[in-house]
CSV table of C-alpha atoms in Angstrom, one decimal:
chain,number,residue,atom,x,y,z
A,1,MET,CA,-45.1,29.6,27.1
A,2,LEU,CA,-47.5,32.5,27.3
A,3,ARG,CA,-50.2,31.1,25.0
A,4,ALA,CA,-52.5,30.8,28.2
A,5,LEU,CA,-52.9,34.3,28.6
A,6,GLY,CA,-53.8,35.2,25.1
A,7,ILE,CA,-50.5,36.3,23.7
A,8,SER,CA,-49.1,34.2,20.5
A,9,PRO,CA,-45.9,32.9,19.9
A,10,SER,CA,-44.9,35.2,18.0
A,11,ASP,CA,-46.0,38.7,20.0
A,12,GLU,CA,-44.1,36.8,22.9
A,13,ARG,CA,-41.1,37.0,20.9
A,14,ILE,CA,-41.3,40.6,19.9
A,15,TYR,CA,-42.1,41.3,23.7
A,16,ARG,CA,-39.0,39.6,25.0
A,17,LEU,CA,-37.0,41.9,22.8
A,18,PHE,CA,-38.0,44.8,25.0
A,19,LEU,CA,-37.0,42.8,28.3
A,20,ASP,CA,-33.4,44.6,28.1
A,21,GLY,CA,-35.0,47.7,29.1
A,22,THR,CA,-34.2,49.3,25.5
A,23,ASP,CA,-36.6,51.1,23.4
A,24,LEU,CA,-37.0,50.0,20.3
A,25,THR,CA,-38.3,51.4,17.0
A,26,ALA,CA,-40.8,49.4,14.7
A,27,SER,CA,-38.3,48.9,11.8
A,28,GLN,CA,-36.1,47.8,14.4
A,29,VAL,CA,-37.9,45.1,16.4
A,30,ALA,CA,-38.1,44.0,12.3
A,31,GLU,CA,-34.6,43.8,12.0
A,32,LEU,CA,-33.9,42.1,15.0
A,33,SER,CA,-36.9,39.4,14.8
A,34,ASP,CA,-36.9,38.8,10.9
A,35,LEU,CA,-40.4,39.5,10.7
A,36,THR,CA,-42.0,41.5,8.3
A,37,PRO,CA,-43.4,45.2,8.8
A,38,GLY,CA,-47.0,44.5,8.7
A,39,ARG,CA,-46.5,41.6,11.1
A,40,VAL,CA,-44.8,43.7,13.4
A,41,HIS,CA,-47.0,46.3,13.8
A,42,GLY,CA,-49.9,44.1,14.5
A,43,CYS,CA,-47.8,42.5,17.1
A,44,LEU,CA,-47.0,45.8,18.2
A,45,ALA,CA,-50.2,47.1,18.3
A,46,ARG,CA,-51.7,43.9,20.3
A,47,LEU,CA,-49.1,44.2,22.8
A,48,SER,CA,-49.9,48.0,23.5
A,49,ASP,CA,-53.3,47.1,23.7
A,50,LEU,CA,-52.8,44.1,26.2
A,51,GLY,CA,-50.6,46.7,28.5
A,52,LEU,CA,-47.2,45.0,28.0
A,53,LEU,CA,-45.6,48.1,25.9
A,54,ARG,CA,-45.9,51.7,25.9
A,55,ILE,CA,-45.2,54.0,23.3
A,56,THR,CA,-42.2,56.4,24.5
A,57,ARG,CA,-41.9,58.7,21.7
A,58,PRO,CA,-43.7,58.5,18.1
A,59,ASP,CA,-43.2,54.8,16.9
A,60,THR,CA,-40.9,54.1,19.7
A,61,TYR,CA,-42.2,51.4,22.3
A,62,GLN,CA,-40.8,50.2,25.7
A,63,ALA,CA,-41.8,47.1,28.2
A,64,VAL,CA,-44.0,47.8,31.1
A,65,ASN,CA,-42.6,45.9,34.1
A,66,PRO,CA,-43.7,42.0,33.5
A,67,GLN,CA,-45.1,42.2,37.1
A,68,THR,CA,-47.4,44.8,36.8
A,69,ALA,CA,-48.8,44.1,33.1
A,70,LEU,CA,-48.7,40.2,32.9
A,71,LEU,CA,-49.6,39.4,36.9
A,72,PRO,CA,-53.5,41.1,35.9
A,73,LEU,CA,-53.5,40.0,32.8
A,74,LEU,CA,-53.3,36.4,34.3
A,75,SER,CA,-55.7,37.2,37.0
A,76,ARG,CA,-58.0,38.6,34.3
A,77,ARG,CA,-57.7,35.3,32.5
A,78,ARG,CA,-58.2,32.8,34.9
A,79,LEU,CA,-61.3,34.7,36.1
A,80,GLU,CA,-62.6,34.4,32.4
A,81,ALA,CA,-61.3,30.5,32.4
A,82,GLU,CA,-63.5,30.1,36.0
A,83,ALA,CA,-66.7,31.7,34.1
A,84,THR,CA,-65.8,29.9,30.9
A,85,PHE,CA,-65.7,26.5,32.9
A,86,THR,CA,-69.1,27.4,35.5
A,87,ALA,CA,-70.9,28.3,32.1
A,88,ALA,CA,-69.7,25.0,30.2
A,89,ARG,CA,-70.7,23.1,33.9
A,90,ALA,CA,-73.9,24.6,33.4
A,91,GLN,CA,-74.6,23.1,30.0
A,92,VAL,CA,-73.1,19.6,31.2
A,93,ASP,CA,-75.7,19.6,33.9
A,94,GLU,CA,-78.6,20.7,31.6
A,95,ILE,CA,-77.5,18.0,28.6
A,96,ALA,CA,-77.5,15.2,31.7
A,97,ASP,CA,-80.7,16.3,32.5
A,98,SER,CA,-81.8,15.8,29.2
A,99,TYR,CA,-80.3,12.9,28.7
A,100,ARG,CA,-81.8,11.4,32.1
A,101,ALA,CA,-85.5,12.6,31.6
A,102,GLY,CA,-84.8,10.4,28.2
A,103,GLN,CA,-83.6,7.5,29.9
A,104,LEU,CA,-86.5,8.0,32.7
A,105,ARG,CA,-89.3,8.0,30.1
A,106,ALA,CA,-88.0,4.9,28.1
A,107,ASP,CA,-87.4,3.4,31.8
A,108,PRO,CA,-88.7,4.7,35.2
A,109,ARG,CA,-85.9,2.6,36.9
A,110,ASN,CA,-83.3,4.7,35.9
A,111,LEU,CA,-84.9,7.3,38.4
A,112,VAL,CA,-82.6,5.8,41.2
A,113,GLU,CA,-79.4,3.5,41.5
A,114,VAL,CA,-79.5,1.3,44.0
A,115,LEU,CA,-76.0,0.5,45.4
A,116,SER,CA,-75.2,-2.1,48.0
A,117,GLY,CA,-72.0,-3.4,49.5
A,118,ARG,CA,-69.8,-1.1,51.8
A,119,ASP,CA,-66.8,-0.6,49.2
A,120,GLY,CA,-69.6,0.6,46.5
A,121,VAL,CA,-71.4,2.9,48.9
A,122,THR,CA,-68.5,4.2,50.0
A,123,ALA,CA,-66.8,5.1,46.6
A,124,ARG,CA,-69.9,6.3,45.2
A,125,VAL,CA,-70.6,8.6,48.4
A,126,GLU,CA,-66.9,10.4,48.2
A,127,GLU,CA,-67.4,11.0,44.2
A,128,LEU,CA,-70.6,12.9,44.5
A,129,THR,CA,-69.6,14.7,47.5
A,130,ARG,CA,-66.4,15.6,45.8
A,131,SER,CA,-68.3,16.9,42.9
A,132,ALA,CA,-70.6,19.2,45.1
A,133,SER,CA,-70.3,22.9,43.8
A,134,SER,CA,-73.3,25.2,45.5
A,135,HIS,CA,-75.3,23.0,48.0
A,136,ILE,CA,-74.7,19.8,50.6
A,137,TRP,CA,-77.8,19.5,52.8
A,138,VAL,CA,-77.8,16.8,55.4
A,139,LEU,CA,-80.0,15.0,57.7
A,140,ASP,CA,-77.6,13.5,60.1
A,141,ARG,CA,-77.6,10.2,61.9
A,142,PRO,CA,-75.6,6.8,62.8
A,143,PRO,CA,-74.8,4.7,61.2
A,144,TYR,CA,-71.7,6.3,59.6
A,145,LEU,CA,-69.5,5.4,56.9
A,146,GLY,CA,-65.9,5.0,57.2
A,147,ARG,CA,-63.1,6.2,55.0
A,148,SER,CA,-62.5,4.3,52.2
A,149,ASP,CA,-59.3,2.5,53.9
A,150,GLY,CA,-61.4,1.3,56.6
A,151,ALA,CA,-60.5,3.5,59.5
A,152,LEU,CA,-63.1,5.5,61.2
A,153,HIS,CA,-63.8,9.6,60.6
A,154,THR,CA,-62.1,11.6,63.0
A,155,ASN,CA,-63.3,15.3,64.4
A,156,ASP,CA,-60.2,16.4,62.9
A,157,ASP,CA,-61.3,14.9,59.5
A,158,GLU,CA,-65.0,16.5,59.8
A,159,ARG,CA,-63.1,20.0,60.4
A,160,ALA,CA,-61.1,19.1,57.2
A,161,VAL,CA,-63.4,18.5,54.8
A,162,THR,CA,-66.0,21.0,56.1
A,163,ARG,CA,-63.5,23.8,55.9
A,164,THR,CA,-62.9,22.5,52.4
A,165,TRP,CA,-66.6,23.1,51.1
A,166,LEU,CA,-66.8,26.4,52.9
A,167,ALA,CA,-63.6,27.8,51.2
A,168,ARG,CA,-65.7,26.5,47.8
A,169,GLY,CA,-68.5,28.6,48.8
A,170,ILE,CA,-71.0,25.6,49.2
A,171,GLU,CA,-74.0,26.0,51.3
A,172,ILE,CA,-74.1,23.8,54.3
A,173,ARG,CA,-77.0,22.7,56.1
A,174,SER,CA,-77.0,20.0,58.4
A,175,ILE,CA,-79.5,18.7,60.9
A,176,TYR,CA,-78.4,16.7,64.1
A,177,CYS,CA,-79.7,14.5,66.4
A,178,PRO,CA,-78.7,13.6,69.6
A,179,ALA,CA,-77.8,10.2,68.6
A,180,SER,CA,-75.1,12.1,66.0
A,181,MET,CA,-73.1,12.4,69.2
A,182,GLU,CA,-71.6,8.9,69.0
A,183,ARG,CA,-67.8,10.3,68.8
A,184,PRO,CA,-66.6,11.7,71.5
A,185,GLY,CA,-65.6,15.5,71.3
A,186,ARG,CA,-67.8,15.8,68.1
A,187,PHE,CA,-71.0,18.2,69.5
A,188,GLU,CA,-67.8,21.0,70.5
A,189,THR,CA,-66.3,20.5,66.4
A,190,LEU,CA,-70.1,20.8,65.3
A,191,LEU,CA,-70.1,24.3,67.6
A,192,GLU,CA,-66.4,25.3,66.1
A,193,LEU,CA,-67.7,24.6,62.5
A,194,ALA,CA,-71.0,26.7,63.2
A,195,ALA,CA,-68.9,29.6,64.4
A,196,GLU,CA,-67.0,29.3,60.9
A,197,GLY,CA,-70.2,28.8,58.4
A,198,GLU,CA,-71.6,26.0,58.6
A,199,HIS,CA,-75.5,26.1,59.1
A,200,SER,CA,-76.4,23.8,62.1
A,201,ARG,CA,-79.3,22.6,63.5
A,202,ILE,CA,-80.7,20.0,65.8
A,203,LEU,CA,-83.7,17.5,66.2
A,204,PRO,CA,-84.4,14.9,69.0
A,205,THR,CA,-84.5,12.3,66.2
A,206,LEU,CA,-84.2,11.6,62.6
A,207,PRO,CA,-86.0,9.0,60.6
A,208,PHE,CA,-83.3,8.5,58.4
A,209,LYS,CA,-79.6,9.6,56.5
A,210,LEU,CA,-80.2,12.0,53.9
A,211,HIS,CA,-77.5,13.6,51.7
A,212,ILE,CA,-78.6,16.5,48.7
A,213,ILE,CA,-75.8,17.7,46.6
A,214,ASP,CA,-76.3,20.7,44.6
A,215,LYS,CA,-80.2,19.8,44.6
A,216,ARG,CA,-79.9,17.8,42.0
A,217,ILE,CA,-78.6,14.4,43.6
A,218,ALA,CA,-80.0,12.7,46.9
A,219,LEU,CA,-78.8,10.1,49.0
A,220,VAL,CA,-80.6,8.1,50.8
A,221,SER,CA,-79.9,4.9,53.2
A,222,LEU,CA,-82.3,2.0,52.4
A,223,ILE,CA,-82.0,0.1,55.6
A,224,GLY,CA,-81.6,2.4,58.8
A,225,GLY,CA,-79.5,-0.2,60.8
A,226,VAL,CA,-77.0,-0.4,58.2
A,227,HIS,CA,-74.4,2.1,56.0
A,228,ASP,CA,-74.0,-0.9,53.1
A,229,SER,CA,-77.0,0.2,50.9
A,230,LEU,CA,-77.9,3.4,49.5
A,231,ALA,CA,-80.8,4.8,46.8
A,232,VAL,CA,-79.1,7.7,44.6
A,233,VAL,CA,-82.2,9.6,43.7
A,234,HIS,CA,-81.6,11.9,40.1
A,235,PRO,CA,-83.4,15.1,39.1
A,236,SER,CA,-87.6,13.4,39.5
A,237,GLY,CA,-90.5,14.5,41.7
A,238,LEU,CA,-89.3,12.3,43.9
A,239,LEU,CA,-86.6,14.3,44.4
A,240,ASP,CA,-88.4,17.3,44.5
A,241,ALA,CA,-90.5,15.6,47.5
A,242,LEU,CA,-87.1,14.5,49.4
A,243,MET,CA,-86.1,18.1,49.5
A,244,GLU,CA,-89.6,19.3,50.4
A,245,LEU,CA,-89.2,17.3,53.1
A,246,TYR,CA,-85.7,18.7,54.2
A,247,GLU,CA,-87.2,21.9,54.4
A,248,ALA,CA,-90.1,20.8,56.5
A,249,TYR,CA,-87.5,19.2,59.0
A,250,TRP,CA,-85.3,22.5,59.1
A,251,ALA,CA,-88.1,24.8,59.6
A,252,ARG,CA,-88.9,22.3,62.9
A,253,ALA,CA,-85.0,22.0,64.0
A,254,GLU,CA,-83.1,24.2,66.7
A,255,PRO,CA,-80.0,26.1,65.6
A,256,LEU,CA,-77.0,24.7,67.1
A,257,GLY,CA,-74.8,28.3,67.3
A,258,PRO,CA,-71.5,28.5,68.6
A,259,PRO,CA,-70.9,29.8,71.9
A,260,SER,CA,-71.2,33.5,72.2
A,261,PRO,CA,-68.5,35.8,71.3
A,262,GLY,CA,-68.2,37.0,74.9
A,263,THR,CA,-67.4,33.2,76.4
A,264,PRO,CA,-64.7,32.1,77.6
A,265,GLY,CA,-65.8,34.0,80.9
A,266,GLY,CA,-69.3,35.0,80.1
A,267,GLU,CA,-70.6,36.0,83.7
A,268,GLY,CA,-68.0,34.0,85.3
A,269,PHE,CA,-68.7,31.0,82.9
A,270,SER,CA,-66.1,29.1,81.7
A,271,ARG,CA,-66.1,27.6,77.9
A,272,GLU,CA,-66.4,24.0,78.9
A,273,GLU,CA,-69.5,25.2,81.3
A,274,VAL,CA,-70.8,26.9,78.1
A,275,VAL,CA,-70.4,23.8,75.7
A,276,LEU,CA,-72.2,21.8,78.6
A,277,LEU,CA,-75.1,24.4,78.7
A,278,ALA,CA,-75.5,24.2,74.5
A,279,MET,CA,-75.2,20.2,74.9
A,280,LEU,CA,-78.0,20.9,77.6
A,281,LYS,CA,-80.4,22.8,75.2
A,282,ALA,CA,-80.0,20.4,72.2
A,283,GLY,CA,-81.6,18.2,74.1
A,284,LEU,CA,-78.4,15.7,74.7
A,285,LYS,CA,-79.0,13.6,77.9
A,286,ASP,CA,-76.5,12.7,80.6
A,287,GLN,CA,-75.1,9.6,78.8
A,288,ALA,CA,-74.9,11.3,75.5
A,289,ILE,CA,-73.4,14.2,77.3
A,290,ALA,CA,-70.5,11.9,79.0
A,291,HIS,CA,-69.3,10.6,75.8
A,292,GLN,CA,-68.8,13.8,74.2
A,293,LEU,CA,-67.2,14.9,77.4
A,294,GLY,CA,-64.9,12.3,77.6
A,295,THR,CA,-66.1,11.2,81.4
A,296,SER,CA,-68.6,8.6,83.2
A,297,THR,CA,-72.4,9.2,83.7
A,298,ARG,CA,-71.8,10.0,87.4
A,299,THR,CA,-69.3,13.0,86.5
A,300,ALA,CA,-71.2,14.4,83.6
A,301,THR,CA,-74.3,14.3,86.0
A,302,ARG,CA,-72.4,16.1,88.8
A,303,ARG,CA,-71.4,18.8,86.4
A,304,ILE,CA,-74.6,19.0,84.8
A,305,ALA,CA,-76.4,19.9,88.8
A,306,ALA,CA,-73.3,22.4,89.3
A,307,VAL,CA,-73.8,24.3,86.2
A,308,LEU,CA,-77.6,24.6,86.9
A,309,ALA,CA,-77.1,25.6,90.4
A,310,ARG,CA,-74.7,28.4,89.3
A,311,LEU,CA,-77.9,29.7,86.8
A,312,GLY,CA,-80.4,29.5,89.6
A,313,ALA,CA,-82.3,26.5,87.4
A,314,GLN,CA,-84.2,23.6,88.7
A,315,THR,CA,-84.7,22.0,85.6
A,316,ARG,CA,-83.0,21.8,82.4
A,317,PHE,CA,-85.8,23.5,80.5
A,318,GLN,CA,-85.0,26.8,82.7
A,319,ALA,CA,-81.3,26.1,82.7
A,320,GLY,CA,-81.5,26.7,78.6
A,321,TYR,CA,-83.9,29.6,79.3
A,322,GLU,CA,-81.6,31.5,81.5
A,323,ALA,CA,-78.4,30.5,79.5
A,324,SER,CA,-80.2,31.9,76.4
A,325,ALA,CA,-81.2,35.2,78.1
A,326,ARG,CA,-78.2,36.0,79.3
A,327,GLY,CA,-76.4,35.2,76.0
A,328,LEU,CA,-74.1,32.1,76.9
A,329,VAL,CA,-75.9,30.0,74.1
């Protein structure tokens, strides 16, 4: 049962003789276990080295509290196993790259997988994003894939998936555009996730959808207006070019940060007003802001005018400058 901790069955058998709290000599252990003195001495030495037994008197041993002894051993073995699997994963990736390079030399068409059909695209995207271990970089714009059951993703879905990636230590970099804000409440969701560790930026427009996973795979939509045609780009000069392109967009994009720690209530502004200012700074128009707020465009325009007046600003640009200068966004 303890073999996973590096404890052999015979060592475990010896260790369990001590669990009633009795101190035992090597000869007593040999008598109780029916093992030869030589094997008993070897078992006792290994158990002592692992910290499971202590010597109380010459040739006499006592069990250490199992929680004190076994839990640290369990943690150590888990870390060793994780390191081993991480190294093995790196070797698998290296072998796969070598294989792919050979396939590419034999037939350049192996450079890119072309997928079509909603179900096939959805399954492949889910498979590749689940396999991510270090990086997920995104150019985010509609149209969007739904879930495998056909339902549309919700803000709660996005929070859950992103938090799972962040908990795994994955670097998430996402570049959005105003068109990304189709789903009501998504802008505020993105502000929450930015506060939790997602690196988010925004540009006025994006040319296409792109996912870069672990800097080893790129997913590129082939047709802008539909989501059932996808190219999967493997390590190559083309992948390098896509990463360079992503870095260029990242450098140009405006950071999409969370509301300042002092909000709500900073200078008397409510959280809703601060989020509205953040949307103005991000370049969202009245209709898009109304969609995010779940109101009519007329109501959104009225709220925008009110917050501009409170800032003493005549234009959206002035409002963004004032809000930044006051530390509101």
